[in-house]
């Protein structure tokens, strides 16, 4: 019923395991130059409950950057077999190093995650994610092989060939970026097939935050069940938290991580069930433990127990990044709020784009919205009405009224990779 | 001194091992629909020496195509964890399936191969090959991790970033396509570095046939030792044969494969040391054994023993493909002959292109050749002299006189992937 019995472990025992592993992690971390210095006065024996993790200082992305490349390593470099790195286009990159044992641990977590949403050894998985330095590709790949699925490393792009592979090899599980999934469904039709005739049954659509509405759309258009997941390379990559078949939040693997939700301003824990910044501590990583990492991702713990019987707590879908927040006329706005609002309207098509512009006096938001063909009629009055309704709905969500521009299907350029949702033109005007 | 003692095994014992494994392979192959039919009257006990493999029928690429996708599998599909496939742009693709045990065997062969040319656990390998369905990417990747090298899955493209990674992480081993290596050396200089200041020491430059002259050029321009290798996805992928530090032929791992060299016309073995088509049989693949596979690649066994002490025979670099052969005015010509001839001339730059054209009466060959800047002078007479010398040298090699066109550096388009060397315009004119 579970991939690993630890998934349904009694909470008291699970928390004991966390305490034991946290103590070991602190001891181990002190072997790295960075934590040796920072944890000088930390005694692992002061940890008596998982909540005691709050006695330790935070680690930030800037810390990782300042320690680039080797400051967090607890072992000599020759003990490591894998490196992943952020692109570093905006300054010093962040590099994450893995020992063979770390790769094994990660593959097991990934296999457990995919099992959790219904993948089995008898499934055939096609990985449409790019490989390389991005952890999504190799992370899913190793986990899929570990679970024993027949794994097709298709990589990104070449949709026509992807469709042929899916049909030829009866692919049942697809790893796909949400913004690519809708495009994919359309391509399937262009190739002369109906999504319901495709052999697939499960889409793993993590890697990119998206709304419940976007999921519903993917499930409907692709005729598939879509499961959300959460991960970040600082915590290995994908496989940190994964939805089970009940699709009501992502089980965060608490035998491998301690998760906290804090107020990003004060650093204090938020009240039970409230949204805040997710802070993560590795419990099973030997080569590069990271303690109290400020993910900048906003989410909350979902209260209550899950019907699946897993005892690991669930986090809600990511509602934004502490860094993605736009400030417009003094109001805090997250792109996810806008997506949620748009996707709830039946007239809205597959793509949208937020532009922040400045008219020299104040900042303005322009939202370009693709409208489905059947609603993109020649009746100007109907279109103006729709435009007004969108603006009004958005205003009630974000408290400012944006300019809304209606666009035809496919008129907003699509990225095959991660979708660009916000273009900030304020500096350039 | 060796990664696996089997590499220096006494030849008599090695051949005994081959016989034993070939018998097992025949038994196992009969579990697949294709070989069950084809080997109906084959008795494994008729195999008494490795040469007895010649009693078995050939397997061709057309056989693999006709059996697409599952005809050669000896186990139920759920026992497989990986699929690689050719692009199939020109007809039915070829798919190769791997069990977990097959992936392990392959990773071990790859690790052994890289150890053989001097790679060690303490090295840092950057893989500039694309991942995905092409076996070069994941093949090298798994082998590198298996050997314990720190492995950077950089993937293809983004040369600037590749250079930063190499410098930041003191990369000592580079997996790079030969035609990309020369471009890379140039980019390093454009970024303001000298190749001799780069931390690298070993380039693995298989994946694309190339001449000894091309290797010499890569070694000089990159200030690196470059090692050739051989592989094909039908025989797992890379790691079939690899050069040792003596760089005099590629040791073909005879505990894992039986290799024959035959006359592609008659199917009979060629004389010792003569060039012919390489025919390969897997000895350790459980999920999809392939017997007497016509690789279409032309090479020869290098006579004599290697100083390194490995007893596995060496094949020479691939001198062409049985299929690549051009027939011009009744003469058989391989592109590799032309490359070899051009690269031996000091005036010749980094790139060339062969065009086959028809003037309506007979076929002609045009060879576009990039000339180094220092030789691309305004002295028309000197250029005409060079042009004639190139034509003459080519004629003495291929027995027909091509039209030669001199080009400036960088004027022939470069592929970041596999180089296009021959363009056949004869049908279109």
Tab-separated table of N, CA and C in Angstrom, chain A residues 287-408:
chain	number	residue	atom	x	y	z
A	287	UNK	N	26.253	14.687	2.215
A	287	UNK	CA	27.347	15.463	1.639
A	287	UNK	C	27.209	16.962	1.792
A	288	UNK	N	25.955	17.426	1.782
A	288	UNK	CA	25.731	18.865	1.832
A	288	UNK	C	24.431	19.148	2.583
A	289	UNK	N	24.459	18.931	3.905
A	289	UNK	CA	23.243	19.226	4.687
A	289	UNK	C	22.970	20.728	4.672
A	290	UNK	N	21.692	21.081	4.624
A	290	UNK	CA	21.321	22.505	4.692
A	290	UNK	C	20.256	22.653	5.769
A	291	UNK	N	20.454	23.597	6.636
A	291	UNK	CA	19.616	23.713	7.828
A	291	UNK	C	18.842	25.023	7.842
A	292	UNK	N	17.527	24.889	8.008
A	292	UNK	CA	16.616	26.041	8.053
A	292	UNK	C	16.778	26.929	6.835
A	293	UNK	N	16.611	26.324	5.678
A	293	UNK	CA	16.777	27.062	4.432
A	293	UNK	C	15.524	27.875	4.118
A	294	UNK	N	15.714	29.151	3.888
A	294	UNK	CA	14.614	30.055	3.536
A	294	UNK	C	14.272	29.858	2.064
A	295	UNK	N	13.215	29.072	1.789
A	295	UNK	CA	12.908	28.749	0.389
A	295	UNK	C	12.317	29.925	-0.381
A	296	UNK	N	11.772	30.908	0.327
A	296	UNK	CA	11.039	32.043	-0.256
A	296	UNK	C	9.693	31.605	-0.841
A	297	UNK	N	9.378	30.331	-0.800
A	297	UNK	CA	8.097	29.845	-1.316
A	297	UNK	C	7.010	29.981	-0.254
A	298	UNK	N	5.852	30.462	-0.683
A	298	UNK	CA	4.745	30.686	0.246
A	298	UNK	C	3.755	29.527	0.193
A	299	UNK	N	3.449	28.967	1.346
A	299	UNK	CA	2.456	27.891	1.411
A	299	UNK	C	1.961	27.789	2.842
A	300	UNK	N	1.168	26.761	3.134
A	300	UNK	CA	0.685	26.528	4.487
A	300	UNK	C	0.576	25.031	4.712
A	301	UNK	N	0.559	24.614	5.961
A	301	UNK	CA	0.230	23.228	6.269
A	301	UNK	C	-1.279	23.059	6.191
A	302	UNK	N	-1.714	21.978	5.558
A	302	UNK	CA	-3.144	21.702	5.506
A	302	UNK	C	-3.503	20.937	6.769
A	303	UNK	N	-4.432	21.477	7.584
A	303	UNK	CA	-4.750	20.795	8.845
A	303	UNK	C	-5.462	19.470	8.591
A	304	UNK	N	-5.424	18.604	9.568
A	304	UNK	CA	-6.181	17.350	9.485
A	304	UNK	C	-5.384	16.212	8.880
A	305	UNK	N	-6.025	15.034	8.889
A	305	UNK	CA	-5.377	13.835	8.385
A	305	UNK	C	-5.818	13.530	6.969
A	306	UNK	N	-4.972	12.885	6.206
A	306	UNK	CA	-5.319	12.516	4.833
A	306	UNK	C	-5.920	11.115	4.835
A	307	UNK	N	-6.901	10.912	3.976
A	307	UNK	CA	-7.567	9.605	3.887
A	307	UNK	C	-6.633	8.475	3.488
A	308	UNK	N	-5.505	8.832	2.851
A	308	UNK	CA	-4.618	7.785	2.333
A	308	UNK	C	-3.893	7.061	3.461
A	309	UNK	N	-3.911	7.647	4.660
A	309	UNK	CA	-3.274	6.999	5.798
A	309	UNK	C	-1.828	7.423	6.020
A	310	UNK	N	-1.291	8.197	5.085
A	310	UNK	CA	0.073	8.682	5.302
A	310	UNK	C	0.041	9.724	6.419
A	311	UNK	N	1.033	9.646	7.289
A	311	UNK	CA	1.037	10.542	8.449
A	311	UNK	C	1.853	11.803	8.217
A	312	UNK	N	2.576	11.847	7.127
A	312	UNK	CA	3.408	13.030	6.843
A	312	UNK	C	2.498	14.192	6.450
A	313	UNK	N	2.742	15.342	7.062
A	313	UNK	CA	1.848	16.476	6.853
A	313	UNK	C	1.848	16.946	5.406
A	314	UNK	N	0.736	17.580	5.031
A	314	UNK	CA	0.603	18.064	3.657
A	314	UNK	C	0.818	19.566	3.602
A	315	UNK	N	1.512	20.023	2.588
A	315	UNK	CA	1.558	21.459	2.310
A	315	UNK	C	0.617	21.757	1.161
A	316	UNK	N	0.130	22.975	1.156
A	316	UNK	CA	-0.782	23.427	0.118
A	316	UNK	C	0.048	23.826	-1.108
A	317	UNK	N	-0.639	23.969	-2.233
A	317	UNK	CA	0.121	24.390	-3.421
A	317	UNK	C	0.791	25.737	-3.150
A	318	UNK	N	1.909	25.973	-3.777
A	318	UNK	CA	2.668	27.208	-3.573
A	318	UNK	C	1.843	28.372	-4.120
A	319	UNK	N	1.604	29.365	-3.280
A	319	UNK	CA	0.755	30.477	-3.721
A	319	UNK	C	1.596	31.654	-4.181
A	320	UNK	N	2.883	31.482	-4.272
A	320	UNK	CA	3.726	32.573	-4.746
A	320	UNK	C	5.083	32.473	-4.099
A	321	UNK	N	5.944	33.374	-4.486
A	321	UNK	CA	7.248	33.442	-3.850
A	321	UNK	C	7.349	34.751	-3.121
A	322	UNK	N	7.946	34.687	-1.976
A	322	UNK	CA	8.169	35.913	-1.229
A	322	UNK	C	8.822	36.950	-2.158
A	323	UNK	N	9.634	36.475	-3.131
A	323	UNK	CA	10.330	37.392	-4.047
A	323	UNK	C	9.504	37.819	-5.251
A	324	UNK	N	8.474	37.025	-5.613
A	324	UNK	CA	7.685	37.327	-6.811
A	324	UNK	C	6.698	38.441	-6.568
A	325	UNK	N	6.529	38.771	-5.311
A	325	UNK	CA	5.519	39.754	-4.948
A	325	UNK	C	5.756	41.036	-5.744
A	326	UNK	N	4.694	41.512	-6.390
A	326	UNK	CA	4.773	42.809	-7.069
A	326	UNK	C	4.128	43.829	-6.139
A	327	UNK	N	4.704	44.997	-6.091
A	327	UNK	CA	4.061	46.059	-5.310
A	327	UNK	C	3.570	47.105	-6.292
A	328	UNK	N	2.264	47.308	-6.299
A	328	UNK	CA	1.664	48.231	-7.257
A	328	UNK	C	0.735	49.157	-6.474
A	329	UNK	N	0.977	50.415	-6.576
A	329	UNK	CA	0.180	51.395	-5.822
A	329	UNK	C	0.099	50.994	-4.344
A	330	UNK	N	1.198	50.474	-3.831
A	330	UNK	CA	1.261	50.146	-2.415
A	330	UNK	C	0.609	48.830	-2.018
A	331	UNK	N	0.093	48.106	-3.020
A	331	UNK	CA	-0.580	46.836	-2.708
A	331	UNK	C	0.342	45.665	-3.076
A	332	UNK	N	0.391	44.644	-2.200
A	332	UNK	CA	1.167	43.444	-2.510
A	332	UNK	C	0.361	42.502	-3.404
A	333	UNK	N	0.914	42.127	-4.521
A	333	UNK	CA	0.198	41.254	-5.463
A	333	UNK	C	1.103	40.092	-5.872
A	334	UNK	N	0.522	38.885	-5.899
A	334	UNK	CA	1.256	37.725	-6.402
A	334	UNK	C	0.667	37.299	-7.744
A	335	UNK	N	1.516	36.957	-8.714
A	335	UNK	CA	1.023	36.542	-10.041
A	335	UNK	C	-0.002	35.413	-9.950
A	336	UNK	N	0.177	34.537	-8.941
A	336	UNK	CA	-0.719	33.395	-8.797
A	336	UNK	C	-2.160	33.833	-8.551
A	337	UNK	N	-2.341	34.963	-7.874
A	337	UNK	CA	-3.704	35.460	-7.629
A	337	UNK	C	-4.384	35.779	-8.951
A	338	UNK	N	-3.618	36.366	-9.857
A	338	UNK	CA	-4.176	36.760	-11.149
A	338	UNK	C	-4.518	35.522	-11.973
A	339	UNK	N	-3.621	34.541	-11.966
A	339	UNK	CA	-3.874	33.315	-12.724
A	339	UNK	C	-5.151	32.627	-12.234
A	340	UNK	N	-5.253	32.544	-10.907
A	340	UNK	CA	-6.399	31.887	-10.290
A	340	UNK	C	-7.710	32.542	-10.750
A	341	UNK	N	-7.682	33.852	-10.736
A	341	UNK	CA	-8.863	34.634	-11.085
A	341	UNK	C	-9.214	34.449	-12.562
A	342	UNK	N	-8.210	34.494	-13.438
A	342	UNK	CA	-8.459	34.360	-14.885
A	342	UNK	C	-8.968	32.972	-15.237
A	343	UNK	N	-8.316	31.951	-14.673
A	343	UNK	CA	-8.626	30.580	-15.075
A	343	UNK	C	-10.006	30.137	-14.590
A	344	UNK	N	-10.563	30.903	-13.661
A	344	UNK	CA	-11.912	30.583	-13.180
A	344	UNK	C	-12.977	31.055	-14.160
A	345	UNK	N	-12.592	31.856	-15.170
A	345	UNK	CA	-13.578	32.379	-16.124
A	345	UNK	C	-13.620	31.493	-17.368
A	346	UNK	N	-14.810	31.018	-17.743
A	346	UNK	CA	-14.902	30.057	-18.858
A	346	UNK	C	-14.457	30.634	-20.198
A	347	UNK	N	-14.505	31.972	-20.351
A	347	UNK	CA	-14.143	32.568	-21.637
A	347	UNK	C	-12.640	32.599	-21.860
A	348	UNK	N	-11.871	32.486	-20.755
A	348	UNK	CA	-10.427	32.692	-20.848
A	348	UNK	C	-9.754	31.466	-21.455
A	349	UNK	N	-8.832	31.744	-22.384
A	349	UNK	CA	-8.116	30.676	-23.089
A	349	UNK	C	-6.907	30.191	-22.303
A	350	UNK	N	-5.882	29.816	-23.014
A	350	UNK	CA	-4.785	29.094	-22.381
A	350	UNK	C	-3.638	29.948	-21.873
A	351	UNK	N	-3.548	31.172	-22.287
A	351	UNK	CA	-2.340	31.913	-21.950
A	351	UNK	C	-2.669	33.345	-21.543
A	352	UNK	N	-1.774	33.920	-20.749
A	352	UNK	CA	-1.949	35.320	-20.360
A	352	UNK	C	-0.570	35.895	-20.054
A	353	UNK	N	-0.517	37.212	-19.974
A	353	UNK	CA	0.760	37.865	-19.684
A	353	UNK	C	0.505	39.137	-18.887
A	354	UNK	N	1.269	39.300	-17.818
A	354	UNK	CA	1.142	40.499	-16.985
A	354	UNK	C	2.281	41.451	-17.343
A	355	UNK	N	1.942	42.676	-17.702
A	355	UNK	CA	2.984	43.670	-17.972
A	355	UNK	C	2.871	44.805	-16.972
A	356	UNK	N	3.992	45.146	-16.376
A	356	UNK	CA	4.012	46.287	-15.475
A	356	UNK	C	4.631	47.453	-16.230
A	357	UNK	N	3.877	48.529	-16.349
A	357	UNK	CA	4.370	49.684	-17.109
A	357	UNK	C	4.283	50.925	-16.236
A	358	UNK	N	4.951	51.958	-16.666
A	358	UNK	CA	4.897	53.201	-15.913
A	358	UNK	C	4.542	54.312	-16.871
A	359	UNK	N	3.582	55.171	-16.494
A	359	UNK	CA	3.242	56.284	-17.379
A	359	UNK	C	3.982	57.551	-16.945
A	360	UNK	N	5.010	57.378	-16.150
A	360	UNK	CA	5.808	58.524	-15.727
A	360	UNK	C	5.340	59.076	-14.393
A	361	UNK	N	4.079	58.902	-14.103
A	361	UNK	CA	3.531	59.403	-12.840
A	361	UNK	C	3.332	58.237	-11.876
A	362	UNK	N	2.594	57.225	-12.348
A	362	UNK	CA	2.381	56.072	-11.478
A	362	UNK	C	2.546	54.786	-12.273
A	363	UNK	N	2.652	53.668	-11.556
A	363	UNK	CA	2.790	52.375	-12.205
A	363	UNK	C	1.419	51.821	-12.561
A	364	UNK	N	1.377	51.086	-13.672
A	364	UNK	CA	0.137	50.486	-14.122
A	364	UNK	C	0.375	49.009	-14.401
A	365	UNK	N	-0.695	48.227	-14.259
A	365	UNK	CA	-0.603	46.835	-14.657
A	365	UNK	C	-1.476	46.609	-15.886
A	366	UNK	N	-0.864	45.956	-16.888
A	366	UNK	CA	-1.637	45.584	-18.062
A	366	UNK	C	-1.682	44.063	-18.094
A	367	UNK	N	-2.865	43.511	-18.290
A	367	UNK	CA	-2.978	42.056	-18.368
A	367	UNK	C	-3.492	41.667	-19.747
A	368	UNK	N	-2.646	40.957	-20.503
A	368	UNK	CA	-3.078	40.441	-21.803
A	368	UNK	C	-3.663	39.056	-21.595
A	369	UNK	N	-4.871	38.838	-22.122
A	369	UNK	CA	-5.582	37.587	-21.847
A	369	UNK	C	-6.052	36.968	-23.153
A	370	UNK	N	-5.660	35.727	-23.396
A	370	UNK	CA	-6.178	35.029	-24.577
A	370	UNK	C	-7.610	34.582	-24.322
A	371	UNK	N	-8.459	34.796	-25.314
A	371	UNK	CA	-9.874	34.434	-25.222
A	371	UNK	C	-10.130	33.254	-26.161
A	372	UNK	N	-10.929	32.320	-25.699
A	372	UNK	CA	-11.247	31.160	-26.546
A	372	UNK	C	-11.929	31.607	-27.833
A	373	UNK	N	-11.663	30.903	-28.910
A	373	UNK	CA	-12.193	31.280	-30.227
A	373	UNK	C	-13.701	31.523	-30.216
A	374	UNK	N	-14.433	30.659	-29.512
A	374	UNK	CA	-15.898	30.779	-29.568
A	374	UNK	C	-16.413	32.051	-28.874
A	375	UNK	N	-15.563	32.648	-28.029
A	375	UNK	CA	-15.974	33.900	-27.375
A	375	UNK	C	-15.375	35.128	-28.056
A	376	UNK	N	-14.415	34.869	-28.985
A	376	UNK	CA	-13.772	35.991	-29.650
A	376	UNK	C	-14.602	36.359	-30.884
A	377	UNK	N	-15.756	36.957	-30.629
A	377	UNK	CA	-16.737	37.214	-31.678
A	377	UNK	C	-16.601	38.640	-32.205
A	378	UNK	N	-17.336	38.945	-33.251
A	378	UNK	CA	-17.197	40.276	-33.846
A	378	UNK	C	-18.105	41.299	-33.179
A	379	UNK	N	-18.791	40.875	-32.151
A	379	UNK	CA	-19.694	41.773	-31.439
A	379	UNK	C	-18.892	42.590	-30.433
A	380	UNK	N	-18.594	43.858	-30.832
A	380	UNK	CA	-17.734	44.699	-30.009
A	380	UNK	C	-18.290	44.880	-28.607
A	381	UNK	N	-19.632	44.987	-28.527
A	381	UNK	CA	-20.235	45.235	-27.224
A	381	UNK	C	-19.997	44.047	-26.279
A	382	UNK	N	-20.116	42.838	-26.834
A	382	UNK	CA	-19.886	41.633	-26.029
A	382	UNK	C	-18.441	41.594	-25.535
A	383	UNK	N	-17.521	41.934	-26.439
A	383	UNK	CA	-16.108	41.898	-26.069
A	383	UNK	C	-15.796	42.936	-24.987
A	384	UNK	N	-16.352	44.135	-25.157
A	384	UNK	CA	-16.123	45.169	-24.143
A	384	UNK	C	-16.687	44.751	-22.793
A	385	UNK	N	-17.821	44.089	-22.853
A	385	UNK	CA	-18.428	43.593	-21.609
A	385	UNK	C	-17.515	42.587	-20.934
A	386	UNK	N	-16.971	41.687	-21.720
A	386	UNK	CA	-16.063	40.658	-21.193
A	386	UNK	C	-14.817	41.313	-20.589
A	387	UNK	N	-14.292	42.291	-21.318
A	387	UNK	CA	-13.105	43.023	-20.860
A	387	UNK	C	-13.371	43.648	-19.486
A	388	UNK	N	-14.530	44.260	-19.359
A	388	UNK	CA	-14.877	44.902	-18.084
A	388	UNK	C	-15.026	43.888	-16.964
A	389	UNK	N	-15.658	42.741	-17.295
A	389	UNK	CA	-15.851	41.719	-16.262
A	389	UNK	C	-14.509	41.180	-15.757
A	390	UNK	N	-13.568	40.982	-16.698
A	390	UNK	CA	-12.247	40.489	-16.284
A	390	UNK	C	-11.576	41.505	-15.364
A	391	UNK	N	-11.630	42.777	-15.780
A	391	UNK	CA	-10.995	43.825	-14.965
A	391	UNK	C	-11.616	43.881	-13.574
A	392	UNK	N	-12.924	43.727	-13.530
A	392	UNK	CA	-13.633	43.807	-12.252
A	392	UNK	C	-13.267	42.611	-11.356
A	393	UNK	N	-13.263	41.423	-11.956
A	393	UNK	CA	-12.879	40.228	-11.181
A	393	UNK	C	-11.463	40.352	-10.644
A	394	UNK	N	-10.571	40.849	-11.486
A	394	UNK	CA	-9.188	41.006	-11.041
A	394	UNK	C	-9.104	42.014	-9.908
A	395	UNK	N	-9.845	43.105	-10.060
A	395	UNK	CA	-9.796	44.144	-9.033
A	395	UNK	C	-10.270	43.616	-7.687
A	396	UNK	N	-11.308	42.787	-7.731
A	396	UNK	CA	-11.819	42.282	-6.445
A	396	UNK	C	-10.816	41.329	-5.800
A	397	UNK	N	-9.899	40.770	-6.593
A	397	UNK	CA	-8.882	39.871	-6.042
A	397	UNK	C	-7.636	40.633	-5.602
A	398	UNK	N	-7.188	41.592	-6.454
A	398	UNK	CA	-5.882	42.211	-6.161
A	398	UNK	C	-5.991	43.654	-5.698
A	399	UNK	N	-7.209	44.182	-5.699
A	399	UNK	CA	-7.493	45.499	-5.137
A	399	UNK	C	-6.995	46.675	-5.965
A	400	UNK	N	-6.450	46.421	-7.135
A	400	UNK	CA	-6.202	47.502	-8.088
A	400	UNK	C	-6.838	47.085	-9.408
A	401	UNK	N	-7.222	48.069	-10.239
A	401	UNK	CA	-7.848	47.726	-11.509
A	401	UNK	C	-6.798	47.758	-12.614
A	402	UNK	N	-6.538	46.625	-13.219
A	402	UNK	CA	-5.558	46.619	-14.304
A	402	UNK	C	-6.216	47.002	-15.625
A	403	UNK	N	-5.378	47.419	-16.605
A	403	UNK	CA	-5.873	47.499	-17.982
A	403	UNK	C	-5.910	46.079	-18.547
A	404	UNK	N	-7.024	45.722	-19.154
A	404	UNK	CA	-7.147	44.368	-19.702
A	404	UNK	C	-7.157	44.442	-21.220
A	405	UNK	N	-6.358	43.614	-21.857
A	405	UNK	CA	-6.329	43.556	-23.313
A	405	UNK	C	-6.712	42.142	-23.736
A	406	UNK	N	-7.764	42.019	-24.554
A	406	UNK	CA	-8.173	40.691	-25.005
A	406	UNK	C	-7.367	40.286	-26.239
A	407	UNK	N	-6.924	39.042	-26.268
A	407	UNK	CA	-6.117	38.562	-27.396
A	407	UNK	C	-6.730	37.287	-27.954
A	408	UNK	N	-6.421	37.026	-29.223
A	408	UNK	CA	-6.859	35.783	-29.852
A	408	UNK	C	-6.043	34.606	-29.332
